[in-house]
PDB file of C-alpha atoms in Angstrom:
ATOM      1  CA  UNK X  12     -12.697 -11.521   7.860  1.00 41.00           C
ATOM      2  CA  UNK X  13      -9.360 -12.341   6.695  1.00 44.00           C
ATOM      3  CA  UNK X  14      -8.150  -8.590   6.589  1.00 44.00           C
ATOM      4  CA  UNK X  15      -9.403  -8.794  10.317  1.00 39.00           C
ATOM      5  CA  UNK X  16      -7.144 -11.644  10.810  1.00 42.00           C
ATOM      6  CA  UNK X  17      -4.250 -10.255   9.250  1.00 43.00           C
ATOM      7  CA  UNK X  18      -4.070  -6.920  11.063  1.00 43.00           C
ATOM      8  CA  UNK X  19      -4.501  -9.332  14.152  1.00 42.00           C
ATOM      9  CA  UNK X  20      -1.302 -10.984  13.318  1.00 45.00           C
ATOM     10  CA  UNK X  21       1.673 -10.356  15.185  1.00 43.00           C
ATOM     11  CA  UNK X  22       5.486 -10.950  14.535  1.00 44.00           C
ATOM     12  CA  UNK X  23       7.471 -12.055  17.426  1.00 43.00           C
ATOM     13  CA  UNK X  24      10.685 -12.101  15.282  1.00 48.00           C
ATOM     14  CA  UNK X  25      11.884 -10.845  11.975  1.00 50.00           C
ATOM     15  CA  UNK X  26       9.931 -12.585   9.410  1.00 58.00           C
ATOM     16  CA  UNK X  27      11.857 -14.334   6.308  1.00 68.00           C
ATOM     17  CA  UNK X  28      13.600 -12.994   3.892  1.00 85.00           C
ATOM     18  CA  UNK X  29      13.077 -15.691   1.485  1.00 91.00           C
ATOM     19  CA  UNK X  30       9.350 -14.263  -0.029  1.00 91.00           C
ATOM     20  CA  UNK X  31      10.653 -10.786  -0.216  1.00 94.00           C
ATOM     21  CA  UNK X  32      13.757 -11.373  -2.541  1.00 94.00           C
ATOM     22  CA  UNK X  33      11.599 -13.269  -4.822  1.00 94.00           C
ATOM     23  CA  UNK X  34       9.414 -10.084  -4.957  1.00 94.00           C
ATOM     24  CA  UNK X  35      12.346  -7.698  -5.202  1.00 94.00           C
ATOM     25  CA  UNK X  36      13.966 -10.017  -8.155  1.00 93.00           C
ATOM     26  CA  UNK X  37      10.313  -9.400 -10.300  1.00 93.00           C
ATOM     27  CA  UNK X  38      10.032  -6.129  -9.270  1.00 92.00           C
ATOM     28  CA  UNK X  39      12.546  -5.234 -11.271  1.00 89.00           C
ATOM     29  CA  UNK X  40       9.992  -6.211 -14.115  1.00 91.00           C
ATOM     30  CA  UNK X  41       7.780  -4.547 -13.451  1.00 92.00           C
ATOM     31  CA  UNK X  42       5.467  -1.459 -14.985  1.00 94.00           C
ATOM     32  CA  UNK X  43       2.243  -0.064 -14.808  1.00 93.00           C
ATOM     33  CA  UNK X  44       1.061   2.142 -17.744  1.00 95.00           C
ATOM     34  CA  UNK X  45      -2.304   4.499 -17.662  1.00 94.00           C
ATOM     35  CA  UNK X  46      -3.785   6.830 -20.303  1.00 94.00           C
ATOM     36  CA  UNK X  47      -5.746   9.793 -19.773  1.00 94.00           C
ATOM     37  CA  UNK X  48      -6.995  12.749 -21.420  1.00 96.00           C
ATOM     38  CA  UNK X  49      -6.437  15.925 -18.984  1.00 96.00           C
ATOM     39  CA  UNK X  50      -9.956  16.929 -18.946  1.00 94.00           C
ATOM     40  CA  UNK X  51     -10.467  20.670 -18.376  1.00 93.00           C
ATOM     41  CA  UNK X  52     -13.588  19.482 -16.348  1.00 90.00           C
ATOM     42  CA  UNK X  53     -11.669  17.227 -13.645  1.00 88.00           C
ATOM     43  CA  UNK X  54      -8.752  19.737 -12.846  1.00 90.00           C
ATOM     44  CA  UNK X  55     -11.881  22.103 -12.187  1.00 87.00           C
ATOM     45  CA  UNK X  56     -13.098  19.351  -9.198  1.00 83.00           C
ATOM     46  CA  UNK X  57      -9.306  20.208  -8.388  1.00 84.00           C
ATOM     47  CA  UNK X  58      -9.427  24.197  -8.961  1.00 81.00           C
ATOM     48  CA  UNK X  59     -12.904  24.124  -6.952  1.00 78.00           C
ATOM     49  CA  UNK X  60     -11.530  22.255  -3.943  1.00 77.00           C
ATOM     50  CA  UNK X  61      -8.405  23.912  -3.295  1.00 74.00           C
ATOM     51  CA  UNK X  62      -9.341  27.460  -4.705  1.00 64.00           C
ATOM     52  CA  UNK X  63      -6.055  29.045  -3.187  1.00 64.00           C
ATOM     53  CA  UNK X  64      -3.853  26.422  -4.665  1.00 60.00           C
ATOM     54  CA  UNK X  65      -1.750  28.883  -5.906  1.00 63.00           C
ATOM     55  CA  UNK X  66      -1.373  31.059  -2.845  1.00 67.00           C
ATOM     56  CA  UNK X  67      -3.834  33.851  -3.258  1.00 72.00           C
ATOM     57  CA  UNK X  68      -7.610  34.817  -2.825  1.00 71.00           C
ATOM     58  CA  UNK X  69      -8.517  35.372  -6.796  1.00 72.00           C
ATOM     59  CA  UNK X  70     -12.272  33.782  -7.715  1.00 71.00           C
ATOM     60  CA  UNK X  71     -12.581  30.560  -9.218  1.00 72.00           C
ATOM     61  CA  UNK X  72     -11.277  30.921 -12.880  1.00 77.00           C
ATOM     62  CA  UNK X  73     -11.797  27.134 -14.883  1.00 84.00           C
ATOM     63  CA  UNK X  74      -9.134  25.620 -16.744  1.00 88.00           C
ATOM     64  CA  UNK X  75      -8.899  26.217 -20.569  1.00 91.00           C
ATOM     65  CA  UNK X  76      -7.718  23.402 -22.721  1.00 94.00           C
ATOM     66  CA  UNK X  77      -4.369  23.659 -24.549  1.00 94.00           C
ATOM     67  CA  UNK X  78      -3.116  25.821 -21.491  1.00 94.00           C
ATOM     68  CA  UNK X  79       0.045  24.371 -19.306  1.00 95.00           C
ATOM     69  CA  UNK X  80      -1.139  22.235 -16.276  1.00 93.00           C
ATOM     70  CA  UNK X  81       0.203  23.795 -12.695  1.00 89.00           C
ATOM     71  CA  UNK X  82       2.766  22.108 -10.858  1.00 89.00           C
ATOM     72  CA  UNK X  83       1.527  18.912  -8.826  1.00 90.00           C
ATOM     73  CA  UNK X  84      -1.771  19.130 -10.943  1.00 91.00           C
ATOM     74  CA  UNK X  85      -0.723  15.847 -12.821  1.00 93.00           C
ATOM     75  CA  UNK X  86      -1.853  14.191  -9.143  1.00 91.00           C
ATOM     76  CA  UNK X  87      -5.666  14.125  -9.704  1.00 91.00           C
ATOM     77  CA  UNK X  88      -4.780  11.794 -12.904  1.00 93.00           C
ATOM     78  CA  UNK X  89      -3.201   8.728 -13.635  1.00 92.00           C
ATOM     79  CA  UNK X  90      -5.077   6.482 -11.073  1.00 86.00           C
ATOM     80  CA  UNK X  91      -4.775   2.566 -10.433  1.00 85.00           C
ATOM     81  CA  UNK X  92      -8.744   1.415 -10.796  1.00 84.00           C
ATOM     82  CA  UNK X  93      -8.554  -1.121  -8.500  1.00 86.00           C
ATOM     83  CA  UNK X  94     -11.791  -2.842  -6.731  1.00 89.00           C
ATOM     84  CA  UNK X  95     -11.743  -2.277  -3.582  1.00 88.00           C
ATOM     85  CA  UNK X  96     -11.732  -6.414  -2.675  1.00 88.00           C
ATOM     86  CA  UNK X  97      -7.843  -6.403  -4.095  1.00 88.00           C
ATOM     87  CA  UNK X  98      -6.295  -3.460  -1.853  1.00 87.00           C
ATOM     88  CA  UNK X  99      -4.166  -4.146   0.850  1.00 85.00           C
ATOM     89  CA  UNK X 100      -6.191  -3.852   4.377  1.00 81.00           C
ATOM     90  CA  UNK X 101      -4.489  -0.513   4.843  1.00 78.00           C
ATOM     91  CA  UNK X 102      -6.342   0.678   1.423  1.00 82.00           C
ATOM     92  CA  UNK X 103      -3.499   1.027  -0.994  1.00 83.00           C
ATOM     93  CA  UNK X 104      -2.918  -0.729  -4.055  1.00 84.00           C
ATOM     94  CA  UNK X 105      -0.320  -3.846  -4.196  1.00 85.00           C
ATOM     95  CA  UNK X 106       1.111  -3.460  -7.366  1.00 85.00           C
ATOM     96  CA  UNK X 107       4.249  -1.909  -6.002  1.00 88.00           C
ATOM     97  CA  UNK X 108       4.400  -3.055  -2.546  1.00 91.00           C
ATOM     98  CA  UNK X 109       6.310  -5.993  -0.920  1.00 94.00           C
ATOM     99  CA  UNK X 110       4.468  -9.583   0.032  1.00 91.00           C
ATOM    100  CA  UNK X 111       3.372  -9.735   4.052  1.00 88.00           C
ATOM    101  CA  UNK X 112       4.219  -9.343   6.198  1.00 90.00           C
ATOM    102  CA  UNK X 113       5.667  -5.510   4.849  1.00 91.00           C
ATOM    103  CA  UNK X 114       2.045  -4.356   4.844  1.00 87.00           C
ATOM    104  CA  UNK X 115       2.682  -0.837   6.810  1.00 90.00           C
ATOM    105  CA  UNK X 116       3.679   1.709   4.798  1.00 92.00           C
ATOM    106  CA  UNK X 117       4.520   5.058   5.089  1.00 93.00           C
ATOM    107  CA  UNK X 118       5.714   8.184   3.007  1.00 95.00           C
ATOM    108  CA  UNK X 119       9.707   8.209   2.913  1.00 96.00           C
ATOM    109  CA  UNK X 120      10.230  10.964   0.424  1.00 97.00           C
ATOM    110  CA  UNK X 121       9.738  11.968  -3.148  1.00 97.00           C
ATOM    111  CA  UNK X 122      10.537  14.844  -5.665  1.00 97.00           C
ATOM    112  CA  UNK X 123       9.046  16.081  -8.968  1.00 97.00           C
ATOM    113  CA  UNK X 124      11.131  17.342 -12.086  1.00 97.00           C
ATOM    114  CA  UNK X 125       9.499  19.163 -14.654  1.00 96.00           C
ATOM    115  CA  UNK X 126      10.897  19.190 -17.788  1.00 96.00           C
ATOM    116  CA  UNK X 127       7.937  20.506 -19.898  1.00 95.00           C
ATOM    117  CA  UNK X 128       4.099  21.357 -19.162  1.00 95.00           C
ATOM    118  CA  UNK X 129       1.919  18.328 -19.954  1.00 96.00           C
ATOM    119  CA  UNK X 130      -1.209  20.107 -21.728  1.00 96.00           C
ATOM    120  CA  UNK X 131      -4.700  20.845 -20.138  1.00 96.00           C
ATOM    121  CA  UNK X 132      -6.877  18.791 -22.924  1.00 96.00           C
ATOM    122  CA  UNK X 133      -4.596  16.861 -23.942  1.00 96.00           C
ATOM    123  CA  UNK X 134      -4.215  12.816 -23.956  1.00 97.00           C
ATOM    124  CA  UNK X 135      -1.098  12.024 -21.487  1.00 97.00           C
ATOM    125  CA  UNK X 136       0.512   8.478 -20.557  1.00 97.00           C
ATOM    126  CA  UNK X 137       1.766   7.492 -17.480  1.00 97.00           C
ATOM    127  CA  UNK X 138       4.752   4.956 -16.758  1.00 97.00           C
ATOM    128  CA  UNK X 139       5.218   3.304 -13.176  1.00 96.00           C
ATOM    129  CA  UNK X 140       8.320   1.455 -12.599  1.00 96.00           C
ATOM    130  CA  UNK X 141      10.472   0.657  -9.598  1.00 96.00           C
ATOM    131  CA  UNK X 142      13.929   2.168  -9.808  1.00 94.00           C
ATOM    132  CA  UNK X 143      15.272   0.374  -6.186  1.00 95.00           C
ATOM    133  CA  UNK X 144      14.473  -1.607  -3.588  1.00 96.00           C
ATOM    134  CA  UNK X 145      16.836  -1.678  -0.207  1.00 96.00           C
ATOM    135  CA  UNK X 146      16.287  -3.430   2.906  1.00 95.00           C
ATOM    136  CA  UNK X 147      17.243  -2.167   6.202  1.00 94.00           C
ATOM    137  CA  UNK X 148      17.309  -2.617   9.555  1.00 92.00           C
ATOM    138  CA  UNK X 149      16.689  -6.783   9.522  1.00 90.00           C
ATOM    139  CA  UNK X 150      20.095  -7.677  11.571  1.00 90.00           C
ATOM    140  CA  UNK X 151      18.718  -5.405  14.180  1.00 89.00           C
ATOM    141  CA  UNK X 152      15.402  -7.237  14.332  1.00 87.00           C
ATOM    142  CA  UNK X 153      13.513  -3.899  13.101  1.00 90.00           C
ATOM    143  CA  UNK X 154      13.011  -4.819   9.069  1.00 93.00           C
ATOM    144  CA  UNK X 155      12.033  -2.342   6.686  1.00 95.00           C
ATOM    145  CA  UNK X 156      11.507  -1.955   2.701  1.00 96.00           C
ATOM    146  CA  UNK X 157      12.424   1.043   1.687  1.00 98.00           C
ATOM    147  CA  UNK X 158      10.471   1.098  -2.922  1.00 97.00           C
ATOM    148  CA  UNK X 159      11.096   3.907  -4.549  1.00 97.00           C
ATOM    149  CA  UNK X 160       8.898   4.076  -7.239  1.00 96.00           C
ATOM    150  CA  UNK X 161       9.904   5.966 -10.722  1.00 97.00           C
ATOM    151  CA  UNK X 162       6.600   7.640 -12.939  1.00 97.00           C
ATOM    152  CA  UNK X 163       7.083   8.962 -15.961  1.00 98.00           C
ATOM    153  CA  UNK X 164       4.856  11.225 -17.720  1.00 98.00           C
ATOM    154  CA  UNK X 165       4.058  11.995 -21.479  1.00 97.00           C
ATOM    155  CA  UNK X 166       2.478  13.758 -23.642  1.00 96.00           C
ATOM    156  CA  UNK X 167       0.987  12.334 -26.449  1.00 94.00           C
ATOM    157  CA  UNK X 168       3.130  11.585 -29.442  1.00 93.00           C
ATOM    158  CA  UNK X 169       6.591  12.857 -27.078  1.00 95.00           C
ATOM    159  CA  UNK X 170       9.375  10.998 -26.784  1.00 94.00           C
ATOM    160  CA  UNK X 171      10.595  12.679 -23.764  1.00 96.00           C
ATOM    161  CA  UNK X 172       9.119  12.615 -20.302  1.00 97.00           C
ATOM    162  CA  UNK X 173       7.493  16.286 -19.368  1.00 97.00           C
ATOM    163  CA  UNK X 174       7.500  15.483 -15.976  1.00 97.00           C
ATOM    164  CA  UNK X 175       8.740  12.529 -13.825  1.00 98.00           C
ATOM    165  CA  UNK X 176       8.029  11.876 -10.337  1.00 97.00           C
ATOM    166  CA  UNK X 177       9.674   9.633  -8.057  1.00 98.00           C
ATOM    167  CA  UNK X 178       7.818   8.470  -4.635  1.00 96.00           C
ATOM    168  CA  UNK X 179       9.714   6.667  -1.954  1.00 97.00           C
ATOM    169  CA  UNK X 180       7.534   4.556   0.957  1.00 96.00           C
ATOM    170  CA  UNK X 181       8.970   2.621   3.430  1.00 97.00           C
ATOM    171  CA  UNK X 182       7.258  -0.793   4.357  1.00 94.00           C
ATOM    172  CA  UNK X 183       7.094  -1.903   7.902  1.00 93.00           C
ATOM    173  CA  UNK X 184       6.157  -5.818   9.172  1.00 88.00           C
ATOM    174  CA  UNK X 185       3.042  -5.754  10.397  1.00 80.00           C
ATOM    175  CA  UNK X 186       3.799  -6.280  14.335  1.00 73.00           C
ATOM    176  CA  UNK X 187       7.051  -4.981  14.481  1.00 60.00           C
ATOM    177  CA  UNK X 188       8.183  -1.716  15.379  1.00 52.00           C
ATOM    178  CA  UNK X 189       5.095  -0.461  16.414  1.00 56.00           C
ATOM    179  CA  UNK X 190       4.828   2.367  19.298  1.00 58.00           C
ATOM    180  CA  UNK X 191       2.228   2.474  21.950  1.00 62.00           C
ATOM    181  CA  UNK X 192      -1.060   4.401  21.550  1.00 62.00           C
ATOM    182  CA  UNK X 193      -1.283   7.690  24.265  1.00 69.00           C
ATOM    183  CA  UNK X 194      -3.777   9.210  24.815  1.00 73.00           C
ATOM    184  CA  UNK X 195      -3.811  13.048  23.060  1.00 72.00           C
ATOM    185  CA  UNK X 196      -4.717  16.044  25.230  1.00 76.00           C
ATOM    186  CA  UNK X 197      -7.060  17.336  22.084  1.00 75.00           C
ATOM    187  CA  UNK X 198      -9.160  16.182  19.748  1.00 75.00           C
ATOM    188  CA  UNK X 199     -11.205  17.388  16.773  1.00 75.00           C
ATOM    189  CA  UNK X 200     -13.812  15.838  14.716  1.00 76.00           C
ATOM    190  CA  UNK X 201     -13.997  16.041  11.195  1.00 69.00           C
ATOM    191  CA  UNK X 202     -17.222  15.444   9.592  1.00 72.00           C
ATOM    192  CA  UNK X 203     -16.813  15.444   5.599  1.00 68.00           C
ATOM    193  CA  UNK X 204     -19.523  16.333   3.662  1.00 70.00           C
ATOM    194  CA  UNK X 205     -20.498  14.358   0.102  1.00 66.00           C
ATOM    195  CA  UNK X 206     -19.768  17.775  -1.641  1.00 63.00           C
ATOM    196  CA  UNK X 207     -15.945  17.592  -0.406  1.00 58.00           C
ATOM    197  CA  UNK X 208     -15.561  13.764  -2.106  1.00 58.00           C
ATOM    198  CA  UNK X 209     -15.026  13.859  -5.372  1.00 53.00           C
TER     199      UNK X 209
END
């Protein structure tokens, strides 16, 4: 009920400023750490759903612990496990994103460096932190929170990051800036099957 009510809300003006700066000022603070051990058997949920991952039609081969993990593989790990009655209404998680009403957000950018592999097997820790916050377009009456978030990643015992990931979304007041619905000339349906959710 009260997600219903929030995504009913409207804006009418640009909301305060006063609730965000307080967020930005302990955001600064903030950091998320996960473990994991890169199990052979969850990159193969990985390998098994997006068998040409690497660009070509070769069978199924699993992964083999101690090997290097491909590039972007480091995605299917390193997970916030948060109940589903503490995400945002949009789904996400709201450890990183700005107080209402900045509840729409959307991909702004991101990169990957790779300094080393992190190791299939392997235990691996994960550090979350935000490296800026900027605010934009509020004199113009079309606010937006740009968080770009910094993650760090480890293997065991190293001192040194092996690879480190930055993410950038923009957050939008809910209300604002949003265009008109049109009506598309096609459509599909999509009907996922349980064997495609892992």
């Amino acid at each position: 009920m009260a997600a219903r009510q929030l995504l009913g809300r409207t804006y009418s003006t640009a909301p305060s400023t006063e609730a965000l700066d307080r967020w930005i000022k302990a955001a600064a603070d903030k950091r998320l750490k996960y473990s994991a051990t890169l199990h052979p058997d969850h990159l193969s949920d990985l390998y098994v759903t997006l068998p040409t991952r690497d660009g070509t039609r070769k069978p199924y081969v699993p992964p083999s612990e101690g090997t290097p993990m491909g590039y972007g593989h480091h995605l299917v790990f390193f997970h916030p496990r948060t109940p589903e009655r503490d995400l945002r209404p949009d789904g996400t998680d709201a450890d990183f994103c700005p107080p209402e009403p900045f509840i729409r957000r959307m991909w702004a950018g991101g990169r990957m460096e790779w300094r080393k592999p992190l190791l299939i097997g392997a235990k691996a820790t994960s550090v979350t932190t935000i490296d800026s916050v900027e605010k934009k377009g509020f004199e113009k009456g079309a606010p937006m929170v740009f968080v770009q978030q910094k993650i760090d990643m480890r293997n065991e015992g190293d001192e040194q990051p092996a690879v480190t990931e930055e993410r950038t979304h923009v957050y939008l007041a809910l209300g604002l800036n949003q265009r008109k619905f049109r009506n598309g000339a096609y459509s599909k349906q999509l009907a996922l099957e349980q064997r495609s959710l892992y």
